[in-house]
GROMACS .gro file of C-alpha atoms in nm:
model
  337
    1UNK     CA    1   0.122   1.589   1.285
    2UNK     CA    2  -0.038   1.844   1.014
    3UNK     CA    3   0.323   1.916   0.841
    4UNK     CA    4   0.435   1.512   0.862
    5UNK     CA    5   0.095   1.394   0.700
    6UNK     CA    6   0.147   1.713   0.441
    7UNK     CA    7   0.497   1.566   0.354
    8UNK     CA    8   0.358   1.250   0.332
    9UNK     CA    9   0.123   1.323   0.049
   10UNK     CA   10   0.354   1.256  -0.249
   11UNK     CA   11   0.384   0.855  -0.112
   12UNK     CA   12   0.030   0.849  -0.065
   13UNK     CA   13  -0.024   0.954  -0.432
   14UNK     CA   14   0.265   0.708  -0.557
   15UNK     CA   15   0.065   0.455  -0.370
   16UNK     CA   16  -0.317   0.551  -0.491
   17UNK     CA   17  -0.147   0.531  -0.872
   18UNK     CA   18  -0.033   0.203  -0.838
   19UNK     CA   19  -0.320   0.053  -0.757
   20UNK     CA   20  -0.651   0.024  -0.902
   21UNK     CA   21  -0.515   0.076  -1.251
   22UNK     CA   22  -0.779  -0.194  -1.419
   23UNK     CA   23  -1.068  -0.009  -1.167
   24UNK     CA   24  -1.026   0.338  -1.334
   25UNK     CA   25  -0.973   0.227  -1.728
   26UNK     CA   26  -1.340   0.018  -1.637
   27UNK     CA   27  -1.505   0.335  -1.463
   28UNK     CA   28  -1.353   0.523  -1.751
   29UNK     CA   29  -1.536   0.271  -2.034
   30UNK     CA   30  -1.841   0.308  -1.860
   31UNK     CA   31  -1.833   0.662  -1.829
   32UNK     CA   32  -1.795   0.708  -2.206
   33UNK     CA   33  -2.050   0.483  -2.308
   34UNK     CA   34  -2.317   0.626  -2.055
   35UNK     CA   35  -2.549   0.906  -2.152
   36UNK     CA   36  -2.548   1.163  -1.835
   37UNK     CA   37  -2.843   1.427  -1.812
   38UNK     CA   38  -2.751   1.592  -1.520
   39UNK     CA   39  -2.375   1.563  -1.321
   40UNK     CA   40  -2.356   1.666  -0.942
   41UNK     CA   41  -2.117   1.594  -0.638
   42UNK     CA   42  -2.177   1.538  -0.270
   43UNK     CA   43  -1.899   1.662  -0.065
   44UNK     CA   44  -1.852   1.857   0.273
   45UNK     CA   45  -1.538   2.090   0.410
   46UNK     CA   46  -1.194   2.021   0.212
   47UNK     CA   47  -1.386   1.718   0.016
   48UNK     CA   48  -1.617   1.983  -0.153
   49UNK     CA   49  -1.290   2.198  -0.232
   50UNK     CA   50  -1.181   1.896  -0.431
   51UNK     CA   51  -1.526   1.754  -0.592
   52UNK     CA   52  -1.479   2.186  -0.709
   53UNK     CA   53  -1.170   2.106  -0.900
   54UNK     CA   54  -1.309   1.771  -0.999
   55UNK     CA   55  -1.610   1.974  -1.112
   56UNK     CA   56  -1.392   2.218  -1.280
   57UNK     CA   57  -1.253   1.956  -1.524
   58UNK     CA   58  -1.486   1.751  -1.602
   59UNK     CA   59  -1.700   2.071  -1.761
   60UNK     CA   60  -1.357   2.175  -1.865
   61UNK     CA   61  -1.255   1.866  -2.022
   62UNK     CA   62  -1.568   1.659  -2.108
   63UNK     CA   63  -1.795   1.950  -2.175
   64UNK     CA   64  -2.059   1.833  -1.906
   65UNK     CA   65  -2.244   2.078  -1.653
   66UNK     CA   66  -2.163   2.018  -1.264
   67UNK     CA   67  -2.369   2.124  -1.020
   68UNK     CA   68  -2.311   2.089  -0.622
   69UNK     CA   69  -2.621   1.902  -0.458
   70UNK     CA   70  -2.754   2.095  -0.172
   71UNK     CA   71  -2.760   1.758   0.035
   72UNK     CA   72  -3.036   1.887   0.227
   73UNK     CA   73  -3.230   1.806  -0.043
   74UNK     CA   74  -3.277   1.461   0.003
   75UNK     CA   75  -3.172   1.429   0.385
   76UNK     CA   76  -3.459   1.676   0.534
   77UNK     CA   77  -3.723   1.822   0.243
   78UNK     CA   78  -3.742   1.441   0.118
   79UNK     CA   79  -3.720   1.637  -0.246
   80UNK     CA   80  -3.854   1.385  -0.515
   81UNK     CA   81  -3.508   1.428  -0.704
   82UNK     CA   82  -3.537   1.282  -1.052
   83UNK     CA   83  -3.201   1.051  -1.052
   84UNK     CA   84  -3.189   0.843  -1.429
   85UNK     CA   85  -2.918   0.923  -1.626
   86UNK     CA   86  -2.741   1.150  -1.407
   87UNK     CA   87  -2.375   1.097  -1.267
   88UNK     CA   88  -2.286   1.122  -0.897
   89UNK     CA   89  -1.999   1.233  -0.745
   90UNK     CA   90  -1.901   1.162  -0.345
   91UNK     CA   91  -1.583   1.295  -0.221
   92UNK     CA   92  -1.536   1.211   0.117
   93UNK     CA   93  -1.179   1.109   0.381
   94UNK     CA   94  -1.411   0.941   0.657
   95UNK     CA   95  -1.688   0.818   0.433
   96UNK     CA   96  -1.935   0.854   0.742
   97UNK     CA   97  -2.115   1.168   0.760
   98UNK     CA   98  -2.479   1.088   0.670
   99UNK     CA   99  -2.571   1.382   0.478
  100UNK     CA  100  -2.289   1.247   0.226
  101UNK     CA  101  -2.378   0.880   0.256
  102UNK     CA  102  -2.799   0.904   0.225
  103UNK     CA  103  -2.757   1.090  -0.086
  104UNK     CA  104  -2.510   0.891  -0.253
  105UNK     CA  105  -2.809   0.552  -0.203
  106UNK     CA  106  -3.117   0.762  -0.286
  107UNK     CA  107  -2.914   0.841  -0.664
  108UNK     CA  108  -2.773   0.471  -0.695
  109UNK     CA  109  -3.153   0.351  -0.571
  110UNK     CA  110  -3.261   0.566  -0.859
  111UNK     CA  111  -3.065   0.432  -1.095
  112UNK     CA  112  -2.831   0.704  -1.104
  113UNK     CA  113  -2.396   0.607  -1.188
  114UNK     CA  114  -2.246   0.680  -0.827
  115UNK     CA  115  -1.899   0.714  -0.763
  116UNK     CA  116  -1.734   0.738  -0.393
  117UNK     CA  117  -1.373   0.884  -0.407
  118UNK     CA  118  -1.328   0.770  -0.008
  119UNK     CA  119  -1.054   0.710   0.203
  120UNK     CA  120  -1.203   0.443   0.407
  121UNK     CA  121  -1.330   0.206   0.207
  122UNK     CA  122  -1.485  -0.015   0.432
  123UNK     CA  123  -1.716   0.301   0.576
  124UNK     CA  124  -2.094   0.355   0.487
  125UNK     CA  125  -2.040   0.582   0.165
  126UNK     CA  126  -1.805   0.340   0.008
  127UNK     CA  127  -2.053   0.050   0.069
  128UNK     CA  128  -2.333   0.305  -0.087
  129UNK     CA  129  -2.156   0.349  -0.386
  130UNK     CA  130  -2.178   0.127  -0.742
  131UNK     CA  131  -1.807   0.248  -0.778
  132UNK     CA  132  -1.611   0.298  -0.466
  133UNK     CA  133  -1.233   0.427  -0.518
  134UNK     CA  134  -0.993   0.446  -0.249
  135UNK     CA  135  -0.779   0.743  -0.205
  136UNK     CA  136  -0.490   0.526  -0.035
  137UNK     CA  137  -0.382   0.814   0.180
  138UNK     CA  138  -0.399   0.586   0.522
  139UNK     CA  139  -0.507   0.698   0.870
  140UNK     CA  140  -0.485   1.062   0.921
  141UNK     CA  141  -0.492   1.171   1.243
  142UNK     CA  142  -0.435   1.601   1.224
  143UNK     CA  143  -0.767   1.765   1.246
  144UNK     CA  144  -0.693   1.953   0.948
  145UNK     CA  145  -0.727   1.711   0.611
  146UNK     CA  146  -0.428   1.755   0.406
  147UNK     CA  147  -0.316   1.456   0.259
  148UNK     CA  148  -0.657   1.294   0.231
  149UNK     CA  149  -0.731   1.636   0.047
  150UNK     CA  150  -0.466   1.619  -0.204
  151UNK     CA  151  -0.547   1.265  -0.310
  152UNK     CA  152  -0.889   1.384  -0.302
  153UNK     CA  153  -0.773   1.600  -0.593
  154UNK     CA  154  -0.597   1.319  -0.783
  155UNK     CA  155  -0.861   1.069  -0.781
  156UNK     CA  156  -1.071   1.343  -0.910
  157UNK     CA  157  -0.812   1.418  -1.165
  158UNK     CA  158  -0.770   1.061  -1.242
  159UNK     CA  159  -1.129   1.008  -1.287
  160UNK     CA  160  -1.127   1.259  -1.566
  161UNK     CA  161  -0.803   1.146  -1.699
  162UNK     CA  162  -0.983   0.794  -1.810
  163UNK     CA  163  -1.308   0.919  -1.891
  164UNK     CA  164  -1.149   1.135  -2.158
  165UNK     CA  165  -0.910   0.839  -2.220
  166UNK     CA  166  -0.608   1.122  -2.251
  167UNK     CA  167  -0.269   1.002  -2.213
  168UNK     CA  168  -0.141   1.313  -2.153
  169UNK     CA  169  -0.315   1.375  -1.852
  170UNK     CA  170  -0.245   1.047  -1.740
  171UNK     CA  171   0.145   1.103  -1.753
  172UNK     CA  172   0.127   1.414  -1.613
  173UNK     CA  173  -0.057   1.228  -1.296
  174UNK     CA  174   0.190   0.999  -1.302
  175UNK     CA  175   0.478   1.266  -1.237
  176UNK     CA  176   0.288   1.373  -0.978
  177UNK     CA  177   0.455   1.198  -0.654
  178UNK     CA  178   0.804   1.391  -0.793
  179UNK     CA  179   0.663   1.686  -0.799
  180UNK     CA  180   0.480   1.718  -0.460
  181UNK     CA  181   0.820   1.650  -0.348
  182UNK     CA  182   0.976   1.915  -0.500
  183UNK     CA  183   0.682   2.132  -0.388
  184UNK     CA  184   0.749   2.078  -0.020
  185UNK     CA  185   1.143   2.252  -0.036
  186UNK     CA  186   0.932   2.569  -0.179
  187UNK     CA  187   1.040   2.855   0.055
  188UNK     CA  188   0.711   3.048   0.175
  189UNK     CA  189   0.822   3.155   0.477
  190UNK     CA  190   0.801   3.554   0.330
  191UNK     CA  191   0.433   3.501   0.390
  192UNK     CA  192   0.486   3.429   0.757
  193UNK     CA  193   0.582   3.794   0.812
  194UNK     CA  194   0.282   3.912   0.688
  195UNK     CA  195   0.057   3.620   0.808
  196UNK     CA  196   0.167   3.596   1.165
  197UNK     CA  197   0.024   3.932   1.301
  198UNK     CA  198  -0.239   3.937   1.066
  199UNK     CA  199  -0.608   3.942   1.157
  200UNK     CA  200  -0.804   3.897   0.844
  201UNK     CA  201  -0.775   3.801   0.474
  202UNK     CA  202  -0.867   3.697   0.160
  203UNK     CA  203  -0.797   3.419  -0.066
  204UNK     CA  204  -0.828   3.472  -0.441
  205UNK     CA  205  -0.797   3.229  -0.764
  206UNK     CA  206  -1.020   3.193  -1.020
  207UNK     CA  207  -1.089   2.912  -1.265
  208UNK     CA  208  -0.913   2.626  -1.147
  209UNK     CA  209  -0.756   2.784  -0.829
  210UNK     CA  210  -1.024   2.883  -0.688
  211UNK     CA  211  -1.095   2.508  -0.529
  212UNK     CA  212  -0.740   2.661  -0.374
  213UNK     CA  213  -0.847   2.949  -0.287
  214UNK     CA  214  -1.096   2.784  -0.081
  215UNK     CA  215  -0.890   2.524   0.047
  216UNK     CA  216  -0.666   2.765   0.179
  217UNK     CA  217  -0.921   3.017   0.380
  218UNK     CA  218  -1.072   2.699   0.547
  219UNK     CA  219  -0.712   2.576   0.665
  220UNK     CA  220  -0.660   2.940   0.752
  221UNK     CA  221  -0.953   2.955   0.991
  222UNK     CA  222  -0.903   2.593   1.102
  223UNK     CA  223  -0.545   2.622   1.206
  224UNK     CA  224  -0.444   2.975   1.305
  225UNK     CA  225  -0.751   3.145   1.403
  226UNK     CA  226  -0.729   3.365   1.076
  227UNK     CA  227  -1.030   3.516   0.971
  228UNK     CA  228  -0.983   3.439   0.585
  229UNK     CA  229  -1.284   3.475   0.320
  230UNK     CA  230  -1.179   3.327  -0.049
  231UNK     CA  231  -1.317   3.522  -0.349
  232UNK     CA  232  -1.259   3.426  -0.729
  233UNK     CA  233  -1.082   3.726  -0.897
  234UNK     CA  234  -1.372   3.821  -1.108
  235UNK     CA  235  -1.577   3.887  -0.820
  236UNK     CA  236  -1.362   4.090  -0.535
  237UNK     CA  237  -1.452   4.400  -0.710
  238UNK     CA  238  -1.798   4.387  -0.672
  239UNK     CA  239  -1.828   4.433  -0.325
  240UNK     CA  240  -1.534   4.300  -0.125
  241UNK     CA  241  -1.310   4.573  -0.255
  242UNK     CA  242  -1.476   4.771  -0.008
  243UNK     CA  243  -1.272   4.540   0.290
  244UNK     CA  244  -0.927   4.695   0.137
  245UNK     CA  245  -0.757   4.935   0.347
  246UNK     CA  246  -0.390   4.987   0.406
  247UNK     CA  247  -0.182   4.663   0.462
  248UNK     CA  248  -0.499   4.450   0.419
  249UNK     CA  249  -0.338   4.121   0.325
  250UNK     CA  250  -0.455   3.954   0.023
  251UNK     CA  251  -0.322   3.568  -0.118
  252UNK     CA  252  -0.378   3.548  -0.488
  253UNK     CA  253  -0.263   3.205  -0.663
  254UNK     CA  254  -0.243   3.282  -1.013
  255UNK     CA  255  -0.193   2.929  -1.148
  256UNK     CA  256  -0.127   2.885  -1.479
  257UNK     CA  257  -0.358   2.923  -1.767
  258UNK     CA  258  -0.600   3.182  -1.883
  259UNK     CA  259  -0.736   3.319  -1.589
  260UNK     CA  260  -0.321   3.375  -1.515
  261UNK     CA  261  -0.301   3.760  -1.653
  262UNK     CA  262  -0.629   3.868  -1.495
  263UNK     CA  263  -0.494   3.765  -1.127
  264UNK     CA  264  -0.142   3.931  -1.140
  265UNK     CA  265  -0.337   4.211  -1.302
  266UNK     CA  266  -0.547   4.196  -1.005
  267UNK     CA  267  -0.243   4.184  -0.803
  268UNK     CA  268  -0.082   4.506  -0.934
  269UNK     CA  269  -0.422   4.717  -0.881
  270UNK     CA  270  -0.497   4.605  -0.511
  271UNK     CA  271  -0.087   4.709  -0.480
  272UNK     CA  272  -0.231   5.044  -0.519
  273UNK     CA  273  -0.514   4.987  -0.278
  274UNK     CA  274  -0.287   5.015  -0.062
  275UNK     CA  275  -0.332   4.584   0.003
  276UNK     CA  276  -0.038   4.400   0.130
  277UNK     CA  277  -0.029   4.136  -0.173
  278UNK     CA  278   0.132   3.769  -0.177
  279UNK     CA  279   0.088   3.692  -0.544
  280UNK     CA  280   0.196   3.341  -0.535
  281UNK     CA  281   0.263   3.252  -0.937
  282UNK     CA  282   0.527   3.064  -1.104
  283UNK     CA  283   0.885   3.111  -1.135
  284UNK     CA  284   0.850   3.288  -1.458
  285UNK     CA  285   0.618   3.543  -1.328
  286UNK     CA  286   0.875   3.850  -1.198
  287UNK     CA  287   0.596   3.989  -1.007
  288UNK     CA  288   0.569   3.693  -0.801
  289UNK     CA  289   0.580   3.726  -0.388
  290UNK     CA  290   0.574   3.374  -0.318
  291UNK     CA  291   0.714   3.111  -0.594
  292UNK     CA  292   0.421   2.805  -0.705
  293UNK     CA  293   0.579   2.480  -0.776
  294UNK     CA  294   0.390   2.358  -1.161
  295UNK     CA  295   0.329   2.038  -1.228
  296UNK     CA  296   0.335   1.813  -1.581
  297UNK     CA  297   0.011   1.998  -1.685
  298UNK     CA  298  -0.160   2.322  -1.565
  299UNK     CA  299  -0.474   2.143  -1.504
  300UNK     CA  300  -0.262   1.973  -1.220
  301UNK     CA  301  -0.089   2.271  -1.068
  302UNK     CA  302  -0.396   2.284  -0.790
  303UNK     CA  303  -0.261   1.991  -0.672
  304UNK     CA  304   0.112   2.118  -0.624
  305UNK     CA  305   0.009   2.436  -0.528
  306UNK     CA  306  -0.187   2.336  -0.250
  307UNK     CA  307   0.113   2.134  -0.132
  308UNK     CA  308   0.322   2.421  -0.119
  309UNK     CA  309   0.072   2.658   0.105
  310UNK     CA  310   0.008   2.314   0.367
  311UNK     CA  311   0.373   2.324   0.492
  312UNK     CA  312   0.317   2.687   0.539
  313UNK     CA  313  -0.012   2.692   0.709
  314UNK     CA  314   0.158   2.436   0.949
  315UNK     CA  315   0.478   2.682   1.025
  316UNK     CA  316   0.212   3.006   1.026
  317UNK     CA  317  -0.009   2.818   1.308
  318UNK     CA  318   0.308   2.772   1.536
  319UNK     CA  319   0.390   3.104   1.460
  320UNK     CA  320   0.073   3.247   1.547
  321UNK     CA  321   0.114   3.039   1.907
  322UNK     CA  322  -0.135   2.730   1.803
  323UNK     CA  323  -0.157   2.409   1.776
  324UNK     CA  324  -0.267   2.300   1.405
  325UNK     CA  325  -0.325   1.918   1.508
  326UNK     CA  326  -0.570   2.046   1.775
  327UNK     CA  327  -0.803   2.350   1.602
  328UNK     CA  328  -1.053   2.488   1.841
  329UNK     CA  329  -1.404   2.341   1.876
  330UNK     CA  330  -1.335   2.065   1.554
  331UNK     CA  331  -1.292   1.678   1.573
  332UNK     CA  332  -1.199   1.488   1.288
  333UNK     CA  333  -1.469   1.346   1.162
  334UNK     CA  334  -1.792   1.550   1.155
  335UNK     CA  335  -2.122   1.398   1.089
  336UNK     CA  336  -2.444   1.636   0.991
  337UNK     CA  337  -2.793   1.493   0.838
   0.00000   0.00000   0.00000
C-alpha cells in the first residue's frame, strides 16, 4: 500500500494543479496586499517536514521570518498570543488533531490570515480556516504519509508561487506530475545493501533538504525499525561527529543550490571517518552514490527527491522483514491537545 500510494503521487499533483487555479491567484492577491508582522505554521509529523520547506521559501523567496508555533502554546499554557497582522500556516493530511485545529481558530479569532493546506476538507481544521486548500491526494490508507506529504510540499510551493506572482515557479510546478514520474524509475536499490543490516543512521541536508532530511529519518523509524536522527550539514560536526565509527551509514541529499558543495564536501570528509556514505546528488555530480531526479527549478527538487527515497523506504522495509503499511505502535491519524 506505501509504494502504490508513493507511485500515485504524480496524479495526485496533476489533479491538485488543476483545480483551484482562481483559489490560489485570490490567496495570492491577498497575500501581497496584507501587511504580516509575524509568519508561523502549525503542523505535526511529515506535515511539519513540509510547512519546513514551505517555511524555507517563503523567507527565501518573500523575505519574511517563519517561525514554528509550539502549539502548546495556546492548547495548555492558554498563552495570550498577540495574533493581528500575522500569517498562519496549517499543514495537515487528516485535518483532525486538535492541537493543529485549536490553534488555527484562536489566530483567525484574532484576526490573524489563516491558511489550512488539508487533505480532508470537510474535517475540523479546514472548517477553522479563512482559506482552506485541498491537497487532492484522496484517501490514504498506509500508515506512513507519502503522497499526502508530497502534495503537502506543492501546495506549499504553490502558495509561494502566487504570493510572489512568479511565473517561473509556477511552470516549473506545473512540470511537476512528469517529473515525479520519472523520479519513481530512479534505481536506489545500492542503498538497500547498506540499509538492510543497518542499525542506525543519519540523515543530512541543509537549506532546503533538510525538510528531506527529516522526512526521511521519520519514514526510516516508521517503516523499518531504523534508528535514524537527521542533522543539517552545518551542524553534524558539532557534536554528532562523535556517533561516526567505521561503516556508520550516513544519507546526505545534496540538492541543488548553494548549500550543494558544502554537502558533497561533507561527504568526502566523513569518507575518511571511516562512514559508509550514500551521497545522493544529481547526475552531474561524479561523486554521487545514489542518483536525485531534479525538477524544473531547484527550489522544487525536495519534492522529487523525496519521491525517489519513498519507493526505496518501501523496498528497504520488506527487506528488513516488515510490513511498511502496518509500523509498530502507529495508527493513521494521531490526535494530541
Amino acid at each position: 500500500m506505501m509504494l502504490k500510494e508513493a507511485l500515485s503521487a504524480a496524479d495526485c499533483v496533476a489533479l491538485q494543479l488543476e483545480n483551484d487555479v482562481e483559489r490560489y491567484a485570490e490567496l495570492g492577491r491577498k497575500l501581497r496586499t496584507t501587511t504580516f508582522n509575524t509568519a508561523l505554521t502549525v503542523a505535526r509529523g511529515s506535515s511539519d517536514h513540509a510547512a519546513n520547506y514551505c517555511a524555507y521559501l517563503i523567507m527565501a523567496r518573500m523575505g519574511r521570518i517563519v517561525a514554528s508555533l509550539p502549539m502548546s502554546l495556546v492548547t495548555l499554557y492558554k498563552s495570550p498570543l498577540v495574533t493581528r497582522d500575522t500569517l498562519t500556516i496549517a499543514i495537515s493530511q487528516s485535518g483532525q488533531s486538535p492541537d493543529v485545529v485549536e490553534p488555527i481558530r484562536y489566530f483567525r479569532d484574532g484576526g490573524a490570515t489563516t491558511i489550512a493546506l488539508v487533505n480532508d476538507i470537510d474535517s475540523p481544521l479546514a472548517n477553522a480556516a479563512e482559506w482552506a486548500m485541498p491537497l487532492r491526494a484522496g484517501k490514504e490508507q498506509s500508515v506512513a504519509a507519502t503522497k499526502s506529504f508530497i502534495t503537502s510540499l506543492v501546495a506549499g510551493a504553490r502558495l509561494v508561487a502566487q504570493w510572489q506572482n512568479d511565473p517561473e515557479l509556477s511552470e516549473g510546478l506545473a512540470a511537476l506530475p512528469e517529473a515525479l514520474r520519472r523520479a519513481t524509475e530512479v534505481d536506489w536499490s545500492p542503498a538497500l545493501e547498506v540499509l538492510t543490516p543497518a542499525r542506525n543512521i543519519m540523515v543530512v541536508g541543509r537549506g532546503i533538504s533538510f525538510p528531506i532530511a527529516l522526512e526521511s529519518a521519520l519514514k526510516f523509524k516508521e517503516t523499518s525499525a531504523l534508528q535514524a536522527e537527521a542533522f543539517s550539514g552545518a551542524e553534524i560536526k558539532h557534536g554528532p561527529m562523535a556517533l561516526i565509527e567505521d561503516g556508520y551509514p550516513l544519507l546526505i541529499f545534496a540538492t541543488r543550490g548553494p548549500t550543494q558543495a558544502g554537502l558533497i564536501a561533507l561527504a568526502a570528509e566523513m569518507r575518511t571517518r571511516g562512514a559508509r556514505v550514500l551521497l545522493a546528488a544529481p547526475a552531474d555530480v561524479a561523486e554521487r552514490d545514489l542518483t536525485l531526479p531534479t525538477a524544473a527549478t531547484p527550489d522544487l527538487d525536495p519534492i522529487v527527491a523525496v519521491q525517489a527515497f519513498y519507493v526505496m523506504a518501501a523496498n528497504l522495509s520488506k527487506a528488513r522483514g516488515m510490513d511498511p503499511d502496518r509500523p509498530r505502535h502507529l495508527s493513521k491519524v494521531t490526535k494530541t491537545n
